Amino acid sequence: LVEGIQPDRTHPDFRLWLTSMPDKAFPISILQRAIKMTNEPPKGVRANLIGSFSAVNEAWFEDCAQPVAFKNLLFGLCFFHAVVQERRRFGPLGWNEVYTFTDADLSISVSQLRMFLDDCAPAEAHEALVEYRNMRTAAKGGSAALAASAAPAAQASSSLSSARMPSSRRMSQASARSAASVEVKEEEDENLNPFEGIAPVVPFPALQYLVAACNYGGRVTDDKDARVLSALLRAHYGEQVLEPGCPLSESGTYAVPLPGPLSSYMDYVRSLPLMVCCDRAVH
């Protein structure tokens, strides 16, 4: 195909994209004529976690019927993904065979986690989710109204800057009180937790089977590697992960963050060490 391309008969905007796994028999002539780009998995647990959470949509992250369980298990699943990737660095000491675990394995596992948690959530959890959505919509509406009213207030304040000082001061104080009242209301809305007191319902056997036997385990051909994979999954994707602050390594360097917005998880991940420590649980 490449040899059949004739420059004088080819559109100047035409581009041919070729993708390939590393192969010793790859034609050198194509490499010499092409612009080469490589896409390698990130190195290190921290880099892996940053890549995984960078692909998460914030609205989707906050819209689960069991939010605390989802966030904790999502972090545990992403950490498991980073660990199985890192084990490849150790060659036969990590895995007996060579495996290519990809982001697609993580993506389907996360989708299944979300689907099972939503389907298994009790009725009161779905009612709380509707209430939470209404609270978020109201908070966004209040912020938009405040932003819309800020511009006329600023223009009025500017036009009266040459007027008497007491009047200008009264307007600025009224504007400040209005802004403060909206901010206080938003803080109160954020502090309300409609999910409080609702016990999580998580089908761990089904979730662990799908990951260990299908999504990731479907690539594993060695029986001892399959046992290692299952053990790592249970350590990072089990019932203990539902506890906020659950340690994921013996030293405590890696742990499940406290539930919060997506930005708090990114901040925590960026605070992790660049180099992997010697904790056995990480390998």
Short mmCIF file of C-alpha atoms in Angstrom, two decimals:
data_model
loop_
_atom_site.label_atom_id
_atom_site.label_comp_id
_atom_site.label_asym_id
_atom_site.label_seq_id
_atom_site.Cartn_x
_atom_site.Cartn_y
_atom_site.Cartn_z
CA LEU A 1 0.00 0.00 0.00
CA VAL A 2 2.76 2.45 0.95
CA GLU A 3 4.81 1.61 -2.13
CA GLY A 4 1.76 2.22 -4.33
CA ILE A 5 1.38 5.85 -3.23
CA GLN A 6 2.47 8.17 -6.05
CA PRO A 7 3.14 11.78 -4.98
CA ASP A 8 2.05 13.28 -8.32
CA ARG A 9 -1.31 11.50 -8.17
CA THR A 10 -2.00 11.89 -4.43
CA HIS A 11 -3.89 14.76 -2.82
CA PRO A 12 -1.50 17.00 -0.84
CA ASP A 13 -3.70 16.70 2.28
CA PHE A 14 -3.76 12.90 2.20
CA ARG A 15 -2.25 11.17 5.24
CA LEU A 16 -1.94 7.45 5.90
CA TRP A 17 -1.91 6.41 9.56
CA LEU A 18 -0.38 3.04 10.39
CA THR A 19 -0.44 1.47 13.85
CA SER A 20 1.66 -1.49 14.91
CA MET A 21 2.94 -3.28 17.96
CA PRO A 22 6.74 -3.50 18.30
CA ASP A 23 8.01 -6.01 15.75
CA LYS A 24 11.55 -6.83 14.62
CA ALA A 25 10.28 -7.53 11.08
CA PHE A 26 8.72 -4.07 10.63
CA PRO A 27 9.88 -2.70 7.22
CA ILE A 28 12.71 -0.21 7.66
CA SER A 29 11.71 1.60 4.45
CA ILE A 30 8.39 2.64 6.01
CA LEU A 31 10.15 3.88 9.15
CA GLN A 32 12.49 6.00 7.05
CA ARG A 33 9.66 7.59 5.04
CA ALA A 34 7.25 8.20 7.92
CA ILE A 35 6.87 10.51 10.87
CA LYS A 36 7.06 8.21 13.89
CA MET A 37 5.13 8.53 17.14
CA THR A 38 5.13 6.13 20.07
CA ASN A 39 2.42 5.63 22.66
CA GLU A 40 3.76 3.84 25.71
CA PRO A 41 2.01 3.23 29.03
CA PRO A 42 3.08 5.65 31.78
CA LYS A 43 5.84 4.51 34.11
CA GLY A 44 5.18 4.52 37.83
CA VAL A 45 2.08 4.18 40.00
CA ARG A 46 1.69 7.96 40.25
CA ALA A 47 1.84 8.48 36.48
CA ASN A 48 -0.61 5.62 35.92
CA LEU A 49 -3.10 7.07 38.40
CA ILE A 50 -2.82 10.54 36.88
CA GLY A 51 -3.54 9.09 33.44
CA SER A 52 -6.51 7.10 34.72
CA PHE A 53 -8.17 9.99 36.59
CA SER A 54 -7.46 12.47 33.79
CA ALA A 55 -9.85 10.47 31.63
CA VAL A 56 -12.70 10.70 34.18
CA ASN A 57 -15.55 13.12 33.49
CA GLU A 58 -16.41 15.21 36.55
CA ALA A 59 -20.19 15.18 36.02
CA TRP A 60 -20.15 11.41 35.55
CA PHE A 61 -17.90 11.04 38.60
CA GLU A 62 -20.50 12.73 40.84
CA ASP A 63 -23.62 11.08 39.42
CA CYS A 64 -23.66 7.60 40.97
CA ALA A 65 -26.43 6.31 43.23
CA GLN A 66 -23.76 5.05 45.66
CA PRO A 67 -21.18 7.85 45.42
CA VAL A 68 -18.87 6.98 48.32
CA ALA A 69 -18.62 3.30 47.39
CA PHE A 70 -18.12 4.22 43.73
CA LYS A 71 -15.32 6.71 44.41
CA ASN A 72 -13.50 4.38 46.79
CA LEU A 73 -13.76 1.37 44.50
CA LEU A 74 -12.87 3.45 41.45
CA PHE A 75 -9.64 4.51 43.14
CA GLY A 76 -8.92 0.93 44.18
CA LEU A 77 -9.53 -0.29 40.63
CA CYS A 78 -7.26 2.38 39.14
CA PHE A 79 -4.59 1.49 41.70
CA PHE A 80 -4.91 -2.20 40.78
CA HIS A 81 -4.49 -1.25 37.11
CA ALA A 82 -1.32 0.67 37.95
CA VAL A 83 0.09 -2.24 39.97
CA VAL A 84 -0.42 -4.86 37.26
CA GLN A 85 1.20 -2.48 34.77
CA GLU A 86 4.18 -1.88 37.04
CA ARG A 87 4.80 -5.61 37.56
CA ARG A 88 5.76 -5.87 33.89
CA ARG A 89 8.90 -3.86 34.65
CA PHE A 90 10.30 -6.83 36.56
CA GLY A 91 10.12 -9.24 33.64
CA PRO A 92 9.68 -12.89 34.70
CA LEU A 93 9.74 -11.82 38.36
CA GLY A 94 6.51 -9.90 37.81
CA TRP A 95 4.66 -12.21 35.43
CA ASN A 96 5.61 -15.61 34.07
CA GLU A 97 4.31 -14.57 30.66
CA VAL A 98 4.24 -11.23 28.83
CA TYR A 99 0.84 -9.54 29.04
CA THR A 100 -0.42 -6.31 27.53
CA PHE A 101 -2.96 -4.82 29.91
CA THR A 102 -4.50 -1.72 28.34
CA ASP A 103 -6.68 1.23 29.28
CA ALA A 104 -9.56 -0.60 27.58
CA ASP A 105 -9.40 -3.24 30.34
CA LEU A 106 -9.72 -0.51 32.96
CA SER A 107 -12.45 1.30 31.04
CA ILE A 108 -14.76 -1.72 30.77
CA SER A 109 -14.13 -2.59 34.44
CA VAL A 110 -15.06 0.95 35.53
CA SER A 111 -18.20 0.88 33.38
CA GLN A 112 -19.25 -2.41 34.96
CA LEU A 113 -18.57 -1.03 38.44
CA ARG A 114 -20.80 1.96 37.79
CA MET A 115 -23.55 -0.17 36.24
CA PHE A 116 -23.62 -2.68 39.12
CA LEU A 117 -23.61 0.00 41.81
CA ASP A 118 -26.49 1.87 40.17
CA ASP A 119 -28.50 -1.32 39.60
CA CYS A 120 -27.94 -2.67 43.14
CA ALA A 121 -28.54 0.63 44.94
CA PRO A 122 -31.59 0.64 47.25
CA ALA A 123 -34.58 2.83 46.45
CA GLU A 124 -33.61 5.46 49.03
CA ALA A 125 -30.22 5.83 47.31
CA HIS A 126 -31.89 6.69 44.00
CA GLU A 127 -34.14 9.18 45.80
CA ALA A 128 -31.06 10.73 47.39
CA LEU A 129 -29.42 10.95 43.96
CA VAL A 130 -32.40 12.91 42.59
CA GLU A 131 -32.22 15.24 45.59
CA TYR A 132 -28.47 15.67 45.10
CA ARG A 133 -28.94 16.52 41.42
CA ASN A 134 -31.55 19.14 42.35
CA MET A 135 -29.16 20.63 44.92
CA ARG A 136 -26.38 20.88 42.33
CA THR A 137 -28.73 22.47 39.79
CA ALA A 138 -29.92 25.02 42.36
CA ALA A 139 -26.35 25.83 43.37
CA LYS A 140 -25.35 26.39 39.74
CA GLY A 141 -28.43 28.57 39.23
CA GLY A 142 -27.50 30.70 42.25
CA SER A 143 -23.96 31.16 40.97
CA ALA A 144 -25.24 32.15 37.53
CA ALA A 145 -27.69 34.64 39.03
CA LEU A 146 -24.93 36.17 41.14
CA ALA A 147 -22.66 36.51 38.10
CA ALA A 148 -25.47 38.10 36.07
CA SER A 149 -26.24 40.64 38.81
CA ALA A 150 -22.58 41.47 39.39
CA ALA A 151 -22.13 43.25 36.06
CA PRO A 152 -24.98 45.81 36.47
CA ALA A 153 -23.90 46.43 40.05
CA ALA A 154 -20.35 47.11 38.94
CA GLN A 155 -21.55 49.46 36.19
CA ALA A 156 -23.79 51.32 38.63
CA SER A 157 -20.98 51.60 41.13
CA SER A 158 -18.68 52.98 38.43
CA SER A 159 -21.21 55.54 37.22
CA LEU A 160 -21.76 56.80 40.77
CA SER A 161 -18.08 57.01 41.64
CA SER A 162 -18.22 60.78 41.26
CA ALA A 163 -21.34 61.02 43.47
CA ARG A 164 -21.45 61.30 47.23
CA MET A 165 -19.35 58.75 49.11
CA PRO A 166 -22.05 57.53 51.56
CA SER A 167 -24.33 56.41 48.72
CA SER A 168 -21.53 54.57 46.96
CA ARG A 169 -20.50 52.94 50.20
CA ARG A 170 -24.06 51.79 50.90
CA MET A 171 -24.29 50.17 47.45
CA SER A 172 -21.01 48.33 47.84
CA GLN A 173 -22.03 47.07 51.28
CA ALA A 174 -25.39 45.84 49.95
CA SER A 175 -23.65 44.09 47.04
CA ALA A 176 -21.18 42.46 49.43
CA ARG A 177 -24.00 41.24 51.69
CA SER A 178 -25.83 39.77 48.68
CA ALA A 179 -22.73 37.96 47.48
CA ALA A 180 -21.99 36.68 50.98
CA SER A 181 -25.53 35.36 51.42
CA VAL A 182 -25.33 33.42 48.15
CA GLU A 183 -21.93 32.00 49.10
CA VAL A 184 -23.20 30.94 52.53
CA LYS A 185 -26.21 29.24 50.93
CA GLU A 186 -23.96 27.36 48.50
CA GLU A 187 -21.73 26.22 51.36
CA GLU A 188 -24.78 25.02 53.30
CA ASP A 189 -26.01 23.10 50.24
CA GLU A 190 -22.60 21.48 49.81
CA ASN A 191 -22.56 20.42 53.47
CA LEU A 192 -25.92 18.66 53.12
CA ASN A 193 -25.46 14.98 52.27
CA PRO A 194 -28.66 13.25 51.14
CA PHE A 195 -26.77 9.91 50.98
CA GLU A 196 -25.88 9.95 54.69
CA GLY A 197 -27.01 6.85 56.56
CA ILE A 198 -27.61 4.74 53.43
CA ALA A 199 -25.61 1.50 53.60
CA PRO A 200 -23.77 0.55 50.38
CA VAL A 201 -24.83 -2.55 48.46
CA VAL A 202 -21.91 -3.90 46.42
CA PRO A 203 -21.89 -7.29 44.59
CA PHE A 204 -18.19 -7.99 45.14
CA PRO A 205 -18.20 -11.61 43.84
CA ALA A 206 -19.61 -10.51 40.47
CA LEU A 207 -17.33 -7.47 40.17
CA GLN A 208 -14.19 -9.40 41.10
CA TYR A 209 -15.04 -12.26 38.76
CA LEU A 210 -15.53 -9.93 35.79
CA VAL A 211 -12.17 -8.23 36.38
CA ALA A 212 -10.10 -11.27 37.36
CA ALA A 213 -11.58 -13.80 34.93
CA CYS A 214 -12.77 -11.71 31.98
CA ASN A 215 -11.44 -8.18 31.58
CA TYR A 216 -7.87 -8.61 32.82
CA GLY A 217 -7.85 -12.37 33.40
CA GLY A 218 -8.91 -13.03 29.82
CA ARG A 219 -5.36 -12.14 28.77
CA VAL A 220 -3.66 -14.31 31.40
CA THR A 221 -2.58 -17.76 30.21
CA ASP A 222 -0.44 -18.94 33.14
CA ASP A 223 -2.30 -20.41 36.11
CA LYS A 224 0.15 -18.96 38.66
CA ASP A 225 -0.17 -15.52 37.06
CA ALA A 226 -3.94 -15.87 37.35
CA ARG A 227 -3.59 -16.55 41.09
CA VAL A 228 -1.36 -13.48 41.51
CA LEU A 229 -3.82 -11.34 39.55
CA SER A 230 -6.73 -12.48 41.73
CA ALA A 231 -4.76 -11.84 44.93
CA LEU A 232 -3.84 -8.32 43.82
CA LEU A 233 -7.44 -7.61 42.88
CA ARG A 234 -8.79 -8.75 46.26
CA ALA A 235 -6.24 -6.54 48.03
CA HIS A 236 -7.21 -3.39 46.11
CA TYR A 237 -10.80 -4.05 45.05
CA GLY A 238 -12.44 -5.66 48.05
CA GLU A 239 -14.84 -4.80 50.84
CA GLN A 240 -12.07 -3.20 52.92
CA VAL A 241 -11.69 -0.46 50.29
CA LEU A 242 -15.11 0.90 51.24
CA GLU A 243 -13.50 2.33 54.38
CA PRO A 244 -12.18 5.88 53.69
CA GLY A 245 -8.44 6.04 54.22
CA CYS A 246 -7.99 2.28 53.69
CA PRO A 247 -4.23 1.64 53.21
CA LEU A 248 -3.25 0.09 49.90
CA SER A 249 0.37 -0.58 50.87
CA GLU A 250 2.14 -1.80 53.99
CA SER A 251 3.90 1.52 54.61
CA GLY A 252 0.68 3.53 54.27
CA THR A 253 2.18 5.65 51.49
CA TYR A 254 -0.71 4.65 49.25
CA ALA A 255 -4.24 4.78 50.62
CA VAL A 256 -7.81 5.43 49.52
CA PRO A 257 -8.43 9.22 49.71
CA LEU A 258 -11.34 10.65 51.65
CA PRO A 259 -14.46 11.08 49.46
CA GLY A 260 -14.57 14.43 47.72
CA PRO A 261 -14.69 16.10 44.31
CA LEU A 262 -12.60 14.86 41.40
CA SER A 263 -10.08 17.66 41.95
CA SER A 264 -9.29 16.35 45.45
CA TYR A 265 -8.40 12.94 44.01
CA MET A 266 -6.13 14.55 41.42
CA ASP A 267 -4.43 16.58 44.17
CA TYR A 268 -3.86 13.44 46.21
CA VAL A 269 -2.46 11.50 43.26
CA ARG A 270 -0.07 14.32 42.38
CA SER A 271 1.19 14.28 45.99
CA LEU A 272 2.31 10.65 45.70
CA PRO A 273 6.03 9.87 45.26
CA LEU A 274 7.39 9.71 41.73
CA MET A 275 9.27 6.49 42.40
CA VAL A 276 7.55 3.32 43.55
CA CYS A 277 8.41 2.41 47.12
CA CYS A 278 9.41 -1.10 48.22
CA ASP A 279 5.99 -2.07 49.57
CA ARG A 280 5.17 -5.63 48.60
CA ALA A 281 1.52 -4.74 48.11
CA VAL A 282 2.47 -2.34 45.31
CA HIS A 283 4.14 -5.13 43.36
#
